[in-house]
Tab-separated table of N, CA and C in Angstrom:
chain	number	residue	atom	x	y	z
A	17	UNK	N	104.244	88.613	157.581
A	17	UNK	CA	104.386	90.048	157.638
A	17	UNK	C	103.553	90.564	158.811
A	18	UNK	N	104.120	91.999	159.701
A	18	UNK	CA	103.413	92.222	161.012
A	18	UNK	C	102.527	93.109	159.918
A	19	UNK	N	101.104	93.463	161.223
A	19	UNK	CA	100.385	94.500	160.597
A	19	UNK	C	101.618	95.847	160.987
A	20	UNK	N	101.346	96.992	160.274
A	20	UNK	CA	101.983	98.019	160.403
A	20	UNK	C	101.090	99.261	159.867
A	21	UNK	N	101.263	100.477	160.620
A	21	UNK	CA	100.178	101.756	160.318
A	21	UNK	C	101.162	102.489	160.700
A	22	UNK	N	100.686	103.737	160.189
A	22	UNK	CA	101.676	105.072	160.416
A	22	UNK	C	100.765	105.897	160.167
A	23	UNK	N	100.745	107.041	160.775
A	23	UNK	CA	100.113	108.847	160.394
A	23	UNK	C	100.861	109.476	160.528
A	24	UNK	N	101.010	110.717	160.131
A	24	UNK	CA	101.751	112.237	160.459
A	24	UNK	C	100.943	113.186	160.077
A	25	UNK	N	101.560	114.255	160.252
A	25	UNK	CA	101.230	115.664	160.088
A	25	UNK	C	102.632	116.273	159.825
A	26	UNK	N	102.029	116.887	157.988
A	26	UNK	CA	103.119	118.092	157.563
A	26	UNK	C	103.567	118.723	158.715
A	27	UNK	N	105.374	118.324	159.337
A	27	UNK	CA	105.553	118.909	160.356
A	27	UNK	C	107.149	119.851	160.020
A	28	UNK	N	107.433	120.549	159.630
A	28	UNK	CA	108.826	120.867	159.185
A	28	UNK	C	109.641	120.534	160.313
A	29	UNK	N	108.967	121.383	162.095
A	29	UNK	CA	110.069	120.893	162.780
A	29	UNK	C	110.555	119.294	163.092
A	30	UNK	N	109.835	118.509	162.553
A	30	UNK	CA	110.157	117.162	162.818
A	30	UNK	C	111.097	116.749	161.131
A	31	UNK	N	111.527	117.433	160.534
A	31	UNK	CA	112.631	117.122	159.508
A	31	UNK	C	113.859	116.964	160.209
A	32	UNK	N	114.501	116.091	159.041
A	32	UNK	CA	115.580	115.854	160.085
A	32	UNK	C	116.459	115.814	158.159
A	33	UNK	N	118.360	115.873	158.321
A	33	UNK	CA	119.053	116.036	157.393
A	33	UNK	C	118.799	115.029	156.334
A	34	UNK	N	118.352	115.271	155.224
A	34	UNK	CA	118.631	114.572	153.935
A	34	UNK	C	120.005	114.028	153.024
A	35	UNK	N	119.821	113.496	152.206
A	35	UNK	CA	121.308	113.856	150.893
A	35	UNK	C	121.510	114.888	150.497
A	36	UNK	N	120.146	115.845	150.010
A	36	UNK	CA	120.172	117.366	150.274
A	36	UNK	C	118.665	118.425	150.395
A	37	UNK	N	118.523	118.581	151.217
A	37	UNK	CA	117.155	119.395	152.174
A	37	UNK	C	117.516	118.420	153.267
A	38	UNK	N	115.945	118.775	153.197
A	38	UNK	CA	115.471	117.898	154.751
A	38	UNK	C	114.199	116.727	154.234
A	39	UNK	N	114.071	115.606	155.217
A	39	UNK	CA	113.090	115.141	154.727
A	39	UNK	C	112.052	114.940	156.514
A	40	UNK	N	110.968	114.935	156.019
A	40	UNK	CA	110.178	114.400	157.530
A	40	UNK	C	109.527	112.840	157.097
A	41	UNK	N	110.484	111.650	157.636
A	41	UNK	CA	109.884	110.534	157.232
A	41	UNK	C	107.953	110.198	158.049
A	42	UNK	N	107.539	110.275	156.888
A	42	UNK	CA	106.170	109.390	157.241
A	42	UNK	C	106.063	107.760	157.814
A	43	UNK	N	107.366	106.869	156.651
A	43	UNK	CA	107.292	105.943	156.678
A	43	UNK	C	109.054	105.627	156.206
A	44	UNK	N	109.926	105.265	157.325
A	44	UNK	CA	111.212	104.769	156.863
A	44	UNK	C	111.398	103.533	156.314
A	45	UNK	N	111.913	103.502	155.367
A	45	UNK	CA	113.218	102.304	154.836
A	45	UNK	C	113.139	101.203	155.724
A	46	UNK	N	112.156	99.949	155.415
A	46	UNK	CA	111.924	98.956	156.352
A	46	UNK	C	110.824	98.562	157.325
A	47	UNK	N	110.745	99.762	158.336
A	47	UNK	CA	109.323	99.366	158.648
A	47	UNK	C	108.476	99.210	158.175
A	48	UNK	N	107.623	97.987	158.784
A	48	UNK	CA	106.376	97.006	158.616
A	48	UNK	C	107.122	95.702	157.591
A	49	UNK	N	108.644	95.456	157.790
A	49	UNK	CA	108.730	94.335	157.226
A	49	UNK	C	109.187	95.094	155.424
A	50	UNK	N	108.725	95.977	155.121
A	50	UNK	CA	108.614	96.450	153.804
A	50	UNK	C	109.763	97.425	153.670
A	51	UNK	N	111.375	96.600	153.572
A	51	UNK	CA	112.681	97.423	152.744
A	51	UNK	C	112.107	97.908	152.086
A	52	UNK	N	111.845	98.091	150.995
A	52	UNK	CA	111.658	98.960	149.633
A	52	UNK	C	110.590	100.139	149.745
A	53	UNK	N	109.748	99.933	150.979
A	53	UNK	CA	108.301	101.148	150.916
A	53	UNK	C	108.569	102.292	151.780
A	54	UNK	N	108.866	103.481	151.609
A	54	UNK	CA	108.799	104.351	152.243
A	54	UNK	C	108.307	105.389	151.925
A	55	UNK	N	108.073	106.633	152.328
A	55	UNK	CA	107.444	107.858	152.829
A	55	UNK	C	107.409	108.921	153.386
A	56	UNK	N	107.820	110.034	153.225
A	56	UNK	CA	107.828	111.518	153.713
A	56	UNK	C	107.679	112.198	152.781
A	57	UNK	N	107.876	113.496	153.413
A	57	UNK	CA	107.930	115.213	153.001
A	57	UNK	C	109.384	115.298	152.640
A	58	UNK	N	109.444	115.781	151.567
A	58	UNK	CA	111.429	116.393	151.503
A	58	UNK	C	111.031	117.980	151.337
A	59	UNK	N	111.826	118.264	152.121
A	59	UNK	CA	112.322	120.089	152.225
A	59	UNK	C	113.186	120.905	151.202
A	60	UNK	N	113.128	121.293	150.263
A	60	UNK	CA	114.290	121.910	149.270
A	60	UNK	C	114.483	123.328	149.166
A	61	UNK	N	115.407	123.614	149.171
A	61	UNK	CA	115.422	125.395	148.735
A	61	UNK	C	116.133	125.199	147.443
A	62	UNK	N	116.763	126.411	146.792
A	62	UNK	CA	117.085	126.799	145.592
A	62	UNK	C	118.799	126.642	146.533
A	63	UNK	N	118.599	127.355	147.419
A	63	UNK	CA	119.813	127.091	147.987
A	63	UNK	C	120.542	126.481	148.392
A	64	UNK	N	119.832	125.422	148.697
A	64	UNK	CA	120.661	123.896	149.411
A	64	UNK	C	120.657	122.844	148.226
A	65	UNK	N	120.792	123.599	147.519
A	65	UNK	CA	121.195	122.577	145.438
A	65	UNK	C	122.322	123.305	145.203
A	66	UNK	N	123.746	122.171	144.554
A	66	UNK	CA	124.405	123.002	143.902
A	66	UNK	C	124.090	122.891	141.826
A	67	UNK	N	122.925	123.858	141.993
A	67	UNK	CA	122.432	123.628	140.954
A	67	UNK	C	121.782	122.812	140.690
A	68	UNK	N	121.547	122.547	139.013
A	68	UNK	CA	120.762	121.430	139.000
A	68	UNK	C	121.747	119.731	139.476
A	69	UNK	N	120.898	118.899	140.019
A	69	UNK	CA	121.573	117.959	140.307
A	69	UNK	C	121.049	116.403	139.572
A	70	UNK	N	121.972	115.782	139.197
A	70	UNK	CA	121.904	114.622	138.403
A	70	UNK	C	121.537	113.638	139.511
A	71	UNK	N	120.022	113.263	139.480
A	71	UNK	CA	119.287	112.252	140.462
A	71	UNK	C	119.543	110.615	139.709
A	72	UNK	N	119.651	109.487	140.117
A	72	UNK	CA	119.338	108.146	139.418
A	72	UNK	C	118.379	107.652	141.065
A	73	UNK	N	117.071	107.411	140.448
A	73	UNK	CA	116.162	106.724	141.488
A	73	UNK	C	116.908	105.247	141.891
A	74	UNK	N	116.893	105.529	143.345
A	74	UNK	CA	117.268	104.143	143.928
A	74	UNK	C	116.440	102.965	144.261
A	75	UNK	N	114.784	103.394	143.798
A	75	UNK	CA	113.798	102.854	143.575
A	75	UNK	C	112.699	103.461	143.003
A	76	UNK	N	111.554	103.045	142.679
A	76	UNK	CA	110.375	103.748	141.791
A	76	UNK	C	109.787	104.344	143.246
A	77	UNK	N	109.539	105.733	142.270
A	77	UNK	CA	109.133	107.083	143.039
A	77	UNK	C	108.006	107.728	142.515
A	78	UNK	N	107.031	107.832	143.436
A	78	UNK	CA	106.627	108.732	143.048
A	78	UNK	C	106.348	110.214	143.934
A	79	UNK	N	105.914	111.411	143.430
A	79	UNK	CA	105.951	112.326	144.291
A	79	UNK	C	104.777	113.240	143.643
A	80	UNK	N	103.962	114.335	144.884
A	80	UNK	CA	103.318	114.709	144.573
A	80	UNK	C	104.010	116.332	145.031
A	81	UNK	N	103.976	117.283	144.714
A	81	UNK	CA	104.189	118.918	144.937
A	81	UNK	C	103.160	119.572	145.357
A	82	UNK	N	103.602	119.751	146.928
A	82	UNK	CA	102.423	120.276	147.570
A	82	UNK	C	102.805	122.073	147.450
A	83	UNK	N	104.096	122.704	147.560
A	83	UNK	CA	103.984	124.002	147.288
A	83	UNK	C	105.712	123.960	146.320
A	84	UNK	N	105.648	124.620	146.185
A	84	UNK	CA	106.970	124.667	145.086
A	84	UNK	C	107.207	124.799	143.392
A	85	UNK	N	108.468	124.598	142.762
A	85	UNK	CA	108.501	124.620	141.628
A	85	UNK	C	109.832	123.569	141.361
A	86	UNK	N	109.657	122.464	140.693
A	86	UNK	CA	110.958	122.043	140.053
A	86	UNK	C	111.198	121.556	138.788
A	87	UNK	N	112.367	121.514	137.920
A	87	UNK	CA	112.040	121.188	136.471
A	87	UNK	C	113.269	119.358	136.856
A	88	UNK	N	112.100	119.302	135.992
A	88	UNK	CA	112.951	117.900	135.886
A	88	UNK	C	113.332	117.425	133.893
A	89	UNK	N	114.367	116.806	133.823
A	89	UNK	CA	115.158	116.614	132.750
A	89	UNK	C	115.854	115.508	132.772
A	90	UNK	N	114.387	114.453	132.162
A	90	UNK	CA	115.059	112.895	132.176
A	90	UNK	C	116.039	112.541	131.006
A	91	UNK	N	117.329	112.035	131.351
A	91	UNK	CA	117.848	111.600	130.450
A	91	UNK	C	117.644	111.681	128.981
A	92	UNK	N	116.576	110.426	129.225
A	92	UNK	CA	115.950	109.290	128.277
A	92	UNK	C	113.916	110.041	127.752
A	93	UNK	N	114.157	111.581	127.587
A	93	UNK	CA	113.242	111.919	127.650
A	93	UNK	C	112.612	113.932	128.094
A	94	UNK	N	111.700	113.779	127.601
A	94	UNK	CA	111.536	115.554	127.454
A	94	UNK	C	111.536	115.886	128.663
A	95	UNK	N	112.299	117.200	129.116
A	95	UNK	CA	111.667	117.817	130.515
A	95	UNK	C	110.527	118.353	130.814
A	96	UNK	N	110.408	118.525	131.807
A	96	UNK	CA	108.518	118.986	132.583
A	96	UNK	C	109.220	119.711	133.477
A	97	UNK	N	108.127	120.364	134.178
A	97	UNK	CA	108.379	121.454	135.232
A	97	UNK	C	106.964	120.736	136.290
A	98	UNK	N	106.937	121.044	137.605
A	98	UNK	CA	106.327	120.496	138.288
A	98	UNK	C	106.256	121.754	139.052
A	99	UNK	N	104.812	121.883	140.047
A	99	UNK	CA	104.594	123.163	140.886
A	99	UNK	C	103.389	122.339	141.293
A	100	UNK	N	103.036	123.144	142.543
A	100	UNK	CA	101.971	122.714	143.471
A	100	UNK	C	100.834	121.878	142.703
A	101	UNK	N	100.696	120.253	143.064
A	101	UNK	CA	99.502	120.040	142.868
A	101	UNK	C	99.809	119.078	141.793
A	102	UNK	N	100.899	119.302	141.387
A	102	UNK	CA	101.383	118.059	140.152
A	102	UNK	C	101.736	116.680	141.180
A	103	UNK	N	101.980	116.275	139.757
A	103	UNK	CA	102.659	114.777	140.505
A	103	UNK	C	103.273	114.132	139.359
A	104	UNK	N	104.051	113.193	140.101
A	104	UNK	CA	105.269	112.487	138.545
A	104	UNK	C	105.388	111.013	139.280
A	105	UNK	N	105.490	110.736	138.601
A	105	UNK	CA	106.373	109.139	138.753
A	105	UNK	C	107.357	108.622	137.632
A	106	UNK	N	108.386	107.773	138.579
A	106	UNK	CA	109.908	107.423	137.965
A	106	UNK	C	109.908	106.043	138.070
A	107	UNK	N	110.506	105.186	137.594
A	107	UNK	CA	111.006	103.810	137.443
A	107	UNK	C	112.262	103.781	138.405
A	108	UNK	N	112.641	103.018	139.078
A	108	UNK	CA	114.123	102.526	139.154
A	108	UNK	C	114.836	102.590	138.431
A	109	UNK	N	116.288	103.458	138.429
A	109	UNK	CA	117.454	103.514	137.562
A	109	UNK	C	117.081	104.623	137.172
A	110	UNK	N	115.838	105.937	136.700
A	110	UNK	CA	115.924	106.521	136.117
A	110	UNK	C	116.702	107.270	136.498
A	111	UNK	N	117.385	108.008	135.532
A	111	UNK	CA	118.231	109.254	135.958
A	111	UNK	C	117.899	110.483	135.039
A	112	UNK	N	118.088	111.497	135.375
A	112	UNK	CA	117.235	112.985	135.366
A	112	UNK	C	118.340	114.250	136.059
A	113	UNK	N	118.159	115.403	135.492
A	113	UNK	CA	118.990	116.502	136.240
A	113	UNK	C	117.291	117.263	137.160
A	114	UNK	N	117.553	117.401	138.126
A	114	UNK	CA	116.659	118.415	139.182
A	114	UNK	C	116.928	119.371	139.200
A	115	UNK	N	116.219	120.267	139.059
A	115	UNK	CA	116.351	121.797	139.518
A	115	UNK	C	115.272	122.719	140.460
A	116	UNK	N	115.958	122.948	141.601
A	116	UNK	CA	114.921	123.383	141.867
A	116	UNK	C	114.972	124.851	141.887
A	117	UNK	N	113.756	125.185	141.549
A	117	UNK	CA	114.169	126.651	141.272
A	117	UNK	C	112.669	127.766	142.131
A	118	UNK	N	111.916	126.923	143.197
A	118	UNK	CA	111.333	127.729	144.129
A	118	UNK	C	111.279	127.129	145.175
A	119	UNK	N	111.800	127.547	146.769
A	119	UNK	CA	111.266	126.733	147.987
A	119	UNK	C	110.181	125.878	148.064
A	120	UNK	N	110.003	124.477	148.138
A	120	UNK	CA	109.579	123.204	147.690
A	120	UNK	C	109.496	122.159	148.558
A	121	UNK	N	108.166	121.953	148.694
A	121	UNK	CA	107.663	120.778	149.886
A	121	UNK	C	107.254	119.556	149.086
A	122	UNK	N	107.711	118.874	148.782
A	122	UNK	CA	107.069	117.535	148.475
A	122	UNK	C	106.773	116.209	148.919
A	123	UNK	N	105.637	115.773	148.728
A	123	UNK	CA	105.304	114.128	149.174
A	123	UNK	C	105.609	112.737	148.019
A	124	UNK	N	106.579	112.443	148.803
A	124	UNK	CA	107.182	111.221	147.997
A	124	UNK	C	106.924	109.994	148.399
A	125	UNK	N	106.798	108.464	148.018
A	125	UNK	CA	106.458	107.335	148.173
A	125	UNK	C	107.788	106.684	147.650
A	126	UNK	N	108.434	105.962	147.775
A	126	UNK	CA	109.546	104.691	147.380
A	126	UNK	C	108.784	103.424	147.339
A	127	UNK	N	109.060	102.826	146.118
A	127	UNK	CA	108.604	101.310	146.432
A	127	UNK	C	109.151	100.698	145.448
């Protein structure tokens, strides 16, 4: 395995198109040898959801909410609401409906 390092800075103009927002990768899908580890900011509005949306993690996630509000509604389990300063973590496969329901910056990890 190579060594590999990365930094950023919360940058919105460096987002680029998501599945839906925007995300600003910290750390993409692959680099340093590591498919499965990645890293950014995702961008969400209330508006760029059609509604709540039925997520299944394509790997274990976790994320922290640096300003925002979203409710999440796992399947297999009670919903929570998340806002600045929380944090959650998911398994692989989980699936959940999202909602976001305030303009929403979050820091996410894949692995």
């Amino acid at each position: 395995m190579s060594d590999f390092t990365s930094n950023a800075r919360f940058d919105r103009s460096e987002a680029e198109p998501f599945e839906v927002g925007t995300v600003q990768w910290t750390r993409r899908p692959g680099e340093g040898d590591r498919e499965a580890l990645a890293s950014g900011f995702w961008f969400i509005t209330p508006e760029e959801t059609p509604g709540p949306m039925r997520v299944v993690g394509h790997a274990d996630e976790t994320v922290y909410i640096i300003e925002g509000h979203l409710r999440i509604e796992p399947e297999n389990g009670d919903a929570f609401e998340l806002i600045a300063g929380s944090v959650a973590t998911f398994n692989k496969d989980t699936a959940a409906l999202w909602t976001v329901l305030a303009p929403t910056v979050e820091f996410f990890v894949y692995s």
